[in-house]
Short mmCIF file of C-alpha atoms in Angstrom, two decimals:
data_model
loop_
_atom_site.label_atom_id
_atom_site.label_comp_id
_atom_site.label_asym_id
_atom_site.label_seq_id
_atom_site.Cartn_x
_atom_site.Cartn_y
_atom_site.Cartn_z
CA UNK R 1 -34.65 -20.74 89.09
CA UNK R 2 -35.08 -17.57 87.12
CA UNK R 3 -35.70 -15.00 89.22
CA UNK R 4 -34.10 -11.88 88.42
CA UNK R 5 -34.63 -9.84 85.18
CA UNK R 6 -30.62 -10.67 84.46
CA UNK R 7 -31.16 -14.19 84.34
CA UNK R 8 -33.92 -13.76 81.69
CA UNK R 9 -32.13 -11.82 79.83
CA UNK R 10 -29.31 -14.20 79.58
CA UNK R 11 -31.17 -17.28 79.65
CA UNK R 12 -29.41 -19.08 76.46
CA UNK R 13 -26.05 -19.04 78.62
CA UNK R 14 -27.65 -20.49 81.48
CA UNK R 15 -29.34 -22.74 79.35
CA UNK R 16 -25.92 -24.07 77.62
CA UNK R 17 -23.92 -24.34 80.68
CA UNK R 18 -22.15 -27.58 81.09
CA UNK R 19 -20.40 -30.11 83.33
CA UNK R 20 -16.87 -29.50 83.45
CA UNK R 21 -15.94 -33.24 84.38
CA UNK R 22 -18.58 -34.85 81.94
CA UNK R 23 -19.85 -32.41 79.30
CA UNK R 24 -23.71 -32.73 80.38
CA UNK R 25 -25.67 -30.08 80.51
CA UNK R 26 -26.11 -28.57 83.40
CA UNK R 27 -29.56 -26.89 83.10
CA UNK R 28 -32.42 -29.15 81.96
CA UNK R 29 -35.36 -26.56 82.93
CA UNK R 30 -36.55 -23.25 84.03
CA UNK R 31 -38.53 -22.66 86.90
CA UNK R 32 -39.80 -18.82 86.93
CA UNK R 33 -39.85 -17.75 90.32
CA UNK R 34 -42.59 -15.10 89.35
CA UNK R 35 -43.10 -13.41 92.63
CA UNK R 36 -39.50 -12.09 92.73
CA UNK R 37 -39.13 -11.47 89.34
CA UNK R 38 -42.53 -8.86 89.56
CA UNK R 39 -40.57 -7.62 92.70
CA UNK R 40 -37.16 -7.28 90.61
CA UNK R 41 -38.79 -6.09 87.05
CA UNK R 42 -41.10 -3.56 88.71
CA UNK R 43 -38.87 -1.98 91.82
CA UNK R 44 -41.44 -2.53 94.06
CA UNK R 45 -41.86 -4.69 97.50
CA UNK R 46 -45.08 -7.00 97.62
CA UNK R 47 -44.80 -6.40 101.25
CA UNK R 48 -45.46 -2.27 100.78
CA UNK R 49 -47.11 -2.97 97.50
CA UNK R 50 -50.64 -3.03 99.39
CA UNK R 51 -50.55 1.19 100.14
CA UNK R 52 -50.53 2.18 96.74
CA UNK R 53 -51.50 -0.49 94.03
CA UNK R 54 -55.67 -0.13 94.91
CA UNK R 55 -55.38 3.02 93.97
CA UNK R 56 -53.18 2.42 91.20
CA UNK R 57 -55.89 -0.08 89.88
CA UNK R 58 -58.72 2.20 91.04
CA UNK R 59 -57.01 5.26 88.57
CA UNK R 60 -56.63 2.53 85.81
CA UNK R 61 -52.84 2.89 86.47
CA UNK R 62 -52.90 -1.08 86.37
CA UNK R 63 -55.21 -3.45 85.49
CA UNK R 64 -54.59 -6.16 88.07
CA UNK R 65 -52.16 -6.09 90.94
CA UNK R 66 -49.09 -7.50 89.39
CA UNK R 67 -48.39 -9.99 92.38
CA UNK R 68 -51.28 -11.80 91.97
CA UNK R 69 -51.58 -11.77 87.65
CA UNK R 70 -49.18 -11.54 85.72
CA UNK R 71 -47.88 -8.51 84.22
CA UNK R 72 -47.84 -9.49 80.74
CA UNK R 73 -45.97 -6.48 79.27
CA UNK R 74 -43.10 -6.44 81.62
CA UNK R 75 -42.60 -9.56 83.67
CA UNK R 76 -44.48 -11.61 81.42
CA UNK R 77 -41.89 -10.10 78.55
CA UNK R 78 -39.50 -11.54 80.47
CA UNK R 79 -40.82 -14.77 81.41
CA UNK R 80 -41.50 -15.16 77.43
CA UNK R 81 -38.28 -14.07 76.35
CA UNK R 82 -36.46 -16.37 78.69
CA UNK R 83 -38.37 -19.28 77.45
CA UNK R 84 -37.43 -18.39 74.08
CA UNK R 85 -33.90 -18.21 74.59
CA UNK R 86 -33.97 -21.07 76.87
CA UNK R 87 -35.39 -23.32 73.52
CA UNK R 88 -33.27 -21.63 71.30
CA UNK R 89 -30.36 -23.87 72.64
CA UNK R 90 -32.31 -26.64 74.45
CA UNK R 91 -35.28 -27.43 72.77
CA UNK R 92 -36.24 -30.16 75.01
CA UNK R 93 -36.21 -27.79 78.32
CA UNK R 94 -38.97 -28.28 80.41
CA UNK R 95 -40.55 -24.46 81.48
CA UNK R 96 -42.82 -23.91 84.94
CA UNK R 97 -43.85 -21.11 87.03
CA UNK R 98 -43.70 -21.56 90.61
CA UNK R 99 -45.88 -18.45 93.07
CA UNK R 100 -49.22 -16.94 93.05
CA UNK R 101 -49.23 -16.38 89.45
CA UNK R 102 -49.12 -20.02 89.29
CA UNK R 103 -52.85 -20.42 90.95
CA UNK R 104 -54.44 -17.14 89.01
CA UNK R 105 -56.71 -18.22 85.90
CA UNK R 106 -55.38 -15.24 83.65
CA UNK R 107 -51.69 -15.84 84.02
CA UNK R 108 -52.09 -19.64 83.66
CA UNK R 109 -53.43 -18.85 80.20
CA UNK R 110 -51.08 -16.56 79.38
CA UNK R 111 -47.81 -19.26 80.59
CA UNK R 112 -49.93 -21.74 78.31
CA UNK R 113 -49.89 -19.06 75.43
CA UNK R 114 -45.92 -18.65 75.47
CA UNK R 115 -45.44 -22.54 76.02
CA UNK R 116 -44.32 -23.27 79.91
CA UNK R 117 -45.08 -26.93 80.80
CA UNK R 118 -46.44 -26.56 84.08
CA UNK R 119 -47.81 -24.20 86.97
CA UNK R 120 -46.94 -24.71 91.32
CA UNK R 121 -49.28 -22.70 93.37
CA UNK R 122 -50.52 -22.84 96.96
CA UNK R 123 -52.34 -26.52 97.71
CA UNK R 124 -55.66 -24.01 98.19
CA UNK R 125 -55.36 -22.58 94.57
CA UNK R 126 -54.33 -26.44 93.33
CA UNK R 127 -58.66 -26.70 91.73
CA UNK R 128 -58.68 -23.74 89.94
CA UNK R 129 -55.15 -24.06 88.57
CA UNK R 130 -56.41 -27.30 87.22
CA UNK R 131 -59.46 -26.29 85.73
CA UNK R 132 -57.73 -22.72 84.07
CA UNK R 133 -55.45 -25.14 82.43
CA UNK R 134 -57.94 -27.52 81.40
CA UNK R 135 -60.10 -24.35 79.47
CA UNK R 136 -56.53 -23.23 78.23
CA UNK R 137 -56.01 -26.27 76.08
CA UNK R 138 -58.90 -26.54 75.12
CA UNK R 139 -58.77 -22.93 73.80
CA UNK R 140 -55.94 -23.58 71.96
CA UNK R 141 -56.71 -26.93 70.90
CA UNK R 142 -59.84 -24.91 69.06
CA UNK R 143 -57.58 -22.49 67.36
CA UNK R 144 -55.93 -25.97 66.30
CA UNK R 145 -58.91 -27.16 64.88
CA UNK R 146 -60.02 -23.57 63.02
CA UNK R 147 -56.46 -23.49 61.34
CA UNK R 148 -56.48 -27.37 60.31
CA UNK R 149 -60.30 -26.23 58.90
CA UNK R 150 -58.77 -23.21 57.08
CA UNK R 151 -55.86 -25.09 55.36
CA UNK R 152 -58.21 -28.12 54.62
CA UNK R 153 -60.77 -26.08 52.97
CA UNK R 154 -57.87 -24.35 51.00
CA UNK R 155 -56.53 -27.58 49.55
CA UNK R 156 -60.04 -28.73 48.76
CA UNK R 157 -59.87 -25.67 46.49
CA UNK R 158 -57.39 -26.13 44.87
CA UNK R 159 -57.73 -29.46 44.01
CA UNK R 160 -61.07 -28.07 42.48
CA UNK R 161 -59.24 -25.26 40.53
CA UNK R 162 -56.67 -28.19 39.43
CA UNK R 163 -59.23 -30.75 38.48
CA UNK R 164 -61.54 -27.87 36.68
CA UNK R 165 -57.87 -26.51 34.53
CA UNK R 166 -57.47 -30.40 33.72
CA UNK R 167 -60.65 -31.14 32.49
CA UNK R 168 -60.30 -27.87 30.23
CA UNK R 169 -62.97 -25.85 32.47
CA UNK R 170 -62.00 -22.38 32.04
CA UNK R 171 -59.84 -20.56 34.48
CA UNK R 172 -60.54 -18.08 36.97
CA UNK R 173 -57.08 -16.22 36.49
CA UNK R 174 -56.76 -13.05 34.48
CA UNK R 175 -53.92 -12.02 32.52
CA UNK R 176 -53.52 -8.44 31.47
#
């Protein structure tokens, strides 16, 4: 469980960690316990949080209240670069969130964005969890689909540059 801004930033040790007796690892995933991490990263208490972060949002101090989406630029940092570290040593880690930000739409795209596996949330939040995740890959799986159109129409021009050069068409390339 990474929980603590110290075990993100250290991740990659965690991640290599092995049996003494045996030699297995002893870490085979990551589960970001988001809720104390926000607590941790931002020194503030969810339970006094409620005083001051409507008016935070109301003054445009924050966007969202960080306990219930994540806080991309500082906990989310975090979450990111603990995943990455995590992979650097074990690619094959599997990466979930477990808390509220587990159950809110934007944060489930954003964990989808940095590559975690899955989401836990409350049994309540379980419907849209699965439908933010469902509209997640199949945002991505459209970038998929734009890039494989990019790089197809690329090759298909070049192999019409190649086949006009070979036939002895002229060429479109200057040289001064």
């Amino acid at each position: 469980m990474i929980e603590v801004p110290r075990a993100a930033i250290i991740s990659d040790k965690i991640a290599t960690l092995k049996d003494e007796k045996d030699g297995k690892p002893l870490c085979s995933f990551f589960s970001y316990g988001t809720n104390d991490l926000t607590q941790m990263t931002m020194g503030i208490s969810r339970d006094d949080s409620n005083g001051f972060i409507p008016q935070y949002m109301k003054l445009g101090i924050m966007q969202d209240d960080p306990f219930q989406t994540i806080d991309e630029e500082g906990v989310g940092y975090m979450v990111e670069h603990s995943a990455k570290l995590g992979k650097s040593v074990n690619p094959n880690m599997s990466l979930s969130v477990c808390g509220e930000h587990g159950g809110d739409p934007k944060s489930i795209h954003f964990f989808d964005s940095i590559g975690l596996h899955y989401v836990s949330c409350s049994p309540y939040r379980v419907p849209v969890a699965r439908l933010s995740v469902a509209q997640a890959r199949i945002k991505a799986r459209a970038k998929e689909v734009e890039a494989a159109k990019h790089t197809f129409n690329a090759v298909a021009e070049l192999k019409r540059q190649s086949a006009r050069i070979e036939s002895g068409g002229s060429s479109n390339i200057v040289v001064q």
